[in-house]
Coordinates of C-alpha atoms and ligand atoms in Angstrom, one line a residue:
M1 CA -1.4 28.6 0.0
E2 CA 2.1 30.0 1.5
A3 CA 2.6 33.3 -0.5
T4 CA 6.2 32.4 -0.4
T5 CA 8.3 32.5 -4.1
C6 CA 9.0 29.3 -5.4
N7 CA 12.7 28.7 -5.2
G8 CA 12.6 24.9 -6.5
S9 CA 15.2 23.1 -8.3
V10 CA 18.0 23.8 -5.7
D11 CA 18.7 19.9 -5.4
G12 CA 19.5 18.8 -1.6
S13 CA 18.4 21.7 0.3
R14 CA 14.7 20.8 -0.1
V15 CA 12.9 19.4 2.7
F16 CA 9.7 18.2 3.8
Y17 CA 8.1 19.0 6.9
L18 CA 5.4 17.0 7.7
V19 CA 2.1 18.0 10.0
G20 CA 0.9 15.2 11.3
I21 CA -2.6 14.9 12.0
P22 CA -4.0 19.0 11.5
S23 CA -4.7 21.0 14.3
L24 CA -4.3 18.6 16.9
P25 CA -3.2 20.1 20.1
E26 CA 0.5 19.0 21.3
S27 CA -0.8 17.9 24.6
L28 CA -2.6 14.6 22.5
F29 CA 0.6 13.6 20.8
L30 CA 1.7 11.0 23.8
P31 CA -1.6 9.3 23.7
V32 CA -2.0 9.3 19.8
F33 CA 2.1 7.7 19.9
F34 CA 0.8 4.9 22.5
I35 CA -1.7 4.5 20.3
F36 CA -0.2 4.2 16.8
L37 CA 2.3 1.9 18.6
L38 CA -0.1 -0.5 19.6
F39 CA -1.7 -1.2 16.9
Y40 CA 1.8 -1.1 14.6
L41 CA 3.3 -4.4 17.1
L42 CA -0.2 -6.0 16.6
I43 CA 0.3 -5.4 12.9
L44 CA 3.9 -6.9 13.5
V45 CA 3.4 -9.5 15.3
G46 CA 0.0 -10.7 14.1
N47 CA 1.3 -10.8 10.6
A48 CA 5.0 -12.5 11.7
L49 CA 2.5 -15.0 13.4
I50 CA 0.4 -16.0 10.3
L51 CA 3.7 -15.9 8.3
L52 CA 5.4 -18.4 11.3
A53 CA 2.1 -20.4 11.2
V54 CA 2.4 -21.4 7.4
V55 CA 5.8 -21.6 7.2
A56 CA 5.7 -24.4 10.0
E57 CA 2.8 -26.1 9.1
P58 CA 2.7 -28.2 6.2
S59 CA -0.8 -28.8 5.9
L60 CA -1.5 -25.2 4.9
H61 CA 1.2 -25.4 2.5
K62 CA -1.4 -25.0 -0.8
P63 CA -2.0 -22.1 -2.6
M64 CA -3.9 -19.9 -0.8
Y65 CA -2.1 -19.7 2.5
F66 CA 0.7 -18.6 0.3
F67 CA -1.1 -15.6 -0.8
L68 CA -2.3 -15.1 2.7
T69 CA 1.7 -14.9 3.5
N70 CA 1.8 -12.6 0.7
L71 CA -0.6 -10.3 2.1
S72 CA 0.7 -10.4 6.0
A73 CA 4.7 -9.8 4.8
L74 CA 2.9 -6.7 2.2
D75 CA 1.3 -5.1 5.5
I76 CA 4.3 -6.0 7.7
L77 CA 6.3 -3.6 4.7
F78 CA 4.0 -0.6 3.8
T79 CA 3.5 0.1 7.5
T80 CA 7.4 -0.2 8.3
T81 CA 7.3 2.3 5.6
T82 CA 5.0 4.4 7.1
V83 CA 4.6 4.6 11.3
P84 CA 8.3 4.5 12.3
K85 CA 9.0 7.9 11.1
M86 CA 5.0 9.0 12.3
L87 CA 5.8 7.3 16.1
S88 CA 8.9 9.6 16.0
L89 CA 7.1 12.5 14.8
F90 CA 4.4 12.0 18.0
L91 CA 7.2 11.2 20.2
L92 CA 10.2 13.4 19.5
G93 CA 8.4 16.0 17.3
D94 CA 10.7 15.1 14.8
R95 CA 8.7 16.1 11.6
F96 CA 11.4 16.8 8.7
L97 CA 12.6 14.6 6.0
S98 CA 14.5 15.3 3.5
F99 CA 13.7 15.1 -0.4
S100 CA 14.6 12.0 -1.2
A101 CA 13.4 10.3 2.2
C102 CA 10.0 11.8 1.0
L103 CA 10.1 10.4 -2.5
L104 CA 11.4 6.9 -1.2
Q105 CA 8.3 7.0 1.1
M106 CA 6.0 7.7 -1.3
Y107 CA 7.0 5.5 -3.9
L108 CA 7.4 2.4 -1.5
F109 CA 4.0 3.0 0.2
Q110 CA 2.3 3.2 -3.4
S111 CA 4.1 0.2 -4.1
F112 CA 3.2 -1.8 -1.5
T113 CA -0.2 -1.0 -1.8
C114 CA -0.5 -2.0 -5.6
S115 CA 0.7 -5.1 -5.1
E116 CA -1.6 -5.7 -1.9
A117 CA -4.3 -5.4 -4.3
F118 CA -3.1 -7.5 -6.9
I119 CA -2.5 -10.1 -4.7
L120 CA -6.2 -9.8 -3.6
V121 CA -6.9 -10.3 -7.6
V122 CA -5.0 -13.2 -7.6
M123 CA -6.3 -14.9 -4.3
A124 CA -10.0 -14.0 -6.0
Y125 CA -8.7 -15.6 -9.4
D126 CA -7.7 -19.1 -6.9
R127 CA -11.3 -18.8 -5.6
Y128 CA -13.2 -18.6 -8.7
V129 CA -11.3 -21.4 -10.3
A130 CA -11.1 -23.7 -6.7
I131 CA -15.3 -23.3 -6.8
C132 CA -16.0 -22.7 -11.0
R133 CA -13.8 -24.7 -12.4
P134 CA -13.0 -27.6 -9.7
L135 CA -11.6 -30.3 -12.4
H136 CA -9.3 -27.6 -14.1
Y137 CA -7.9 -26.1 -10.7
P138 CA -5.0 -28.9 -10.4
V139 CA -3.9 -27.6 -13.8
L140 CA -4.4 -24.3 -13.9
M141 CA -2.8 -23.7 -10.5
T142 CA 0.1 -25.4 -10.4
P143 CA 2.5 -24.3 -7.9
H144 CA 4.6 -22.9 -11.1
T145 CA 1.6 -20.6 -11.9
N146 CA 1.0 -19.2 -8.6
T147 CA 4.9 -18.2 -8.1
A148 CA 4.4 -16.5 -11.4
L149 CA 1.2 -14.9 -10.9
A150 CA 2.4 -13.6 -7.2
A151 CA 5.8 -12.1 -9.0
S152 CA 3.9 -10.5 -11.8
A153 CA 1.5 -8.9 -8.9
W154 CA 4.7 -7.3 -7.1
L155 CA 6.6 -6.8 -9.9
T156 CA 3.8 -4.4 -11.9
A157 CA 3.5 -3.1 -8.4
L158 CA 7.4 -1.8 -8.1
L159 CA 6.6 -0.6 -11.4
L160 CA 3.9 0.9 -11.5
P161 CA 4.2 4.1 -9.1
I162 CA 7.7 4.6 -11.2
P163 CA 6.1 7.6 -13.4
A164 CA 4.7 9.3 -11.0
A165 CA 7.8 9.5 -8.5
V166 CA 10.1 10.7 -11.5
K167 CA 7.1 13.3 -12.3
I168 CA 6.9 14.4 -8.5
S169 CA 10.8 14.5 -8.8
Q170 CA 10.6 16.7 -11.7
M171 CA 7.8 19.4 -9.6
A172 CA 9.0 22.5 -8.2
Y173 CA 9.3 22.8 -4.5
N174 CA 10.3 25.3 -1.8
N175 CA 13.1 25.0 0.6
I176 CA 10.6 24.0 3.3
N177 CA 7.5 22.0 2.1
Y178 CA 4.6 21.4 4.7
I179 CA 3.3 18.1 3.9
Y180 CA -0.3 18.2 5.8
H181 CA -0.6 14.5 6.3
C182 CA 1.4 11.9 8.6
F183 CA 3.6 10.4 6.0
C184 CA 4.3 11.4 2.5
D185 CA 1.5 10.5 0.6
H186 CA 1.3 11.2 -3.3
L187 CA -1.7 13.4 -3.2
A188 CA 0.2 15.7 -0.4
L189 CA 3.2 15.7 -2.2
V190 CA 1.7 17.2 -4.9
Q191 CA 0.0 19.7 -3.2
A192 CA 3.3 20.6 -1.5
S193 CA 4.6 21.9 -4.2
C194 CA 4.5 25.0 -6.1
S195 CA 4.1 24.0 -10.0
D196 CA 0.9 23.7 -11.3
T197 CA -0.6 20.6 -9.7
A198 CA -3.8 19.8 -11.9
P199 CA -2.0 17.4 -13.9
Q200 CA -0.5 15.4 -11.0
T201 CA -3.6 15.6 -9.2
L202 CA -5.3 14.1 -12.2
M203 CA -2.6 11.7 -12.6
G204 CA -3.1 10.4 -8.8
F205 CA -7.0 10.2 -9.6
C206 CA -5.9 7.4 -12.5
I207 CA -3.2 5.7 -10.4
A208 CA -5.6 5.2 -7.7
M209 CA -8.5 4.0 -10.3
V210 CA -6.3 1.4 -12.0
V211 CA -4.6 0.4 -8.4
S212 CA -7.9 0.2 -6.7
F213 CA -11.2 0.6 -8.4
L214 CA -9.8 -2.1 -11.4
P215 CA -9.1 -4.8 -8.6
L216 CA -12.3 -4.0 -6.9
L217 CA -14.0 -5.0 -10.1
L218 CA -12.4 -8.1 -10.8
V219 CA -12.8 -9.6 -7.2
L220 CA -16.4 -8.7 -7.4
L221 CA -16.6 -10.2 -10.6
S222 CA -14.8 -13.6 -9.2
Y223 CA -17.5 -13.5 -6.4
A224 CA -20.5 -12.5 -8.9
H225 CA -19.2 -16.3 -10.2
I226 CA -18.6 -18.2 -7.4
L227 CA -22.3 -17.1 -5.9
A228 CA -23.6 -17.8 -9.4
S229 CA -22.3 -21.7 -8.7
V230 CA -23.3 -22.1 -5.1
L231 CA -26.8 -20.9 -6.1
R232 CA -26.7 -23.4 -9.2
I233 CA -26.1 -26.6 -6.6
H234 CA -29.1 -25.4 -3.9
L235 CA -31.7 -25.5 -6.4
Ligands
LIG1 C1 4.0 -15.2 -2.2 O1 2.8 -16.5 -3.2 C2 3.8 -16.9 -3.8 C3 2.9 -17.8 -4.3 O2 2.3 -18.8 -3.8 C4 5.1 -18.2 -3.0 O3 5.8 -18.8 -3.8 C5 5.9 -17.0 -1.9 O4 6.6 -18.0 -1.4 C6 5.0 -16.1 -1.6 N1 5.8 -15.1 -0.7 C7 6.0 -14.6 0.4 C8 6.8 -13.6 0.8 O5 5.0 -14.8 0.9

């Protein structure tokens, strides 16, 4: 967009400028700040209460509730990687991020959202086994298996966004780069670069497919099996 020359690769001097919500008038920054703050506090308190309830109540010490605490922990984590910076943007006009902070934010956000999608798949599998294979449930879903499933979801999600982060770190950037978003999202970072953005846009699309479309298909598959079982009961 900008006709500036690309003086990338001078590491350390590259900064990122968060545009926030493009064309939002300054007069609305304070109301937007309070709305985001309210939702952020609700997310923190709500998820903390879920975590506390499951830990404190022995009757909730079941796989489903442990997975639920995983989701709560992830909700807290990925909002905390993005929202505090957004709040300081809208309250103080604090818009600059260093290249490494921006890259870290992108990586953590991707990683936590991937974990969330994978944990949802694990939960769908848990329900599939409980409803369609009830007699096998105690054998298939032991505490050990649950921990292994949750751990592999987290581990895969930690590893999966690494190639994208490495690629981004190799792209050329100007000294000041505009991010047309409220946080350093993969696509916004790609578009801010003055390298050829097409390969990275394609890569981002493929990652999005793997981490959202595939889990969605698996969850739907489990629902289909569950629905079929339930219908068989009534016939
Ligand atoms: C995530 O789920 C696993 C498997 O049930 C459990 O062992 C672990 O404590 C949970 N972790 C968190 C942070 O909730």
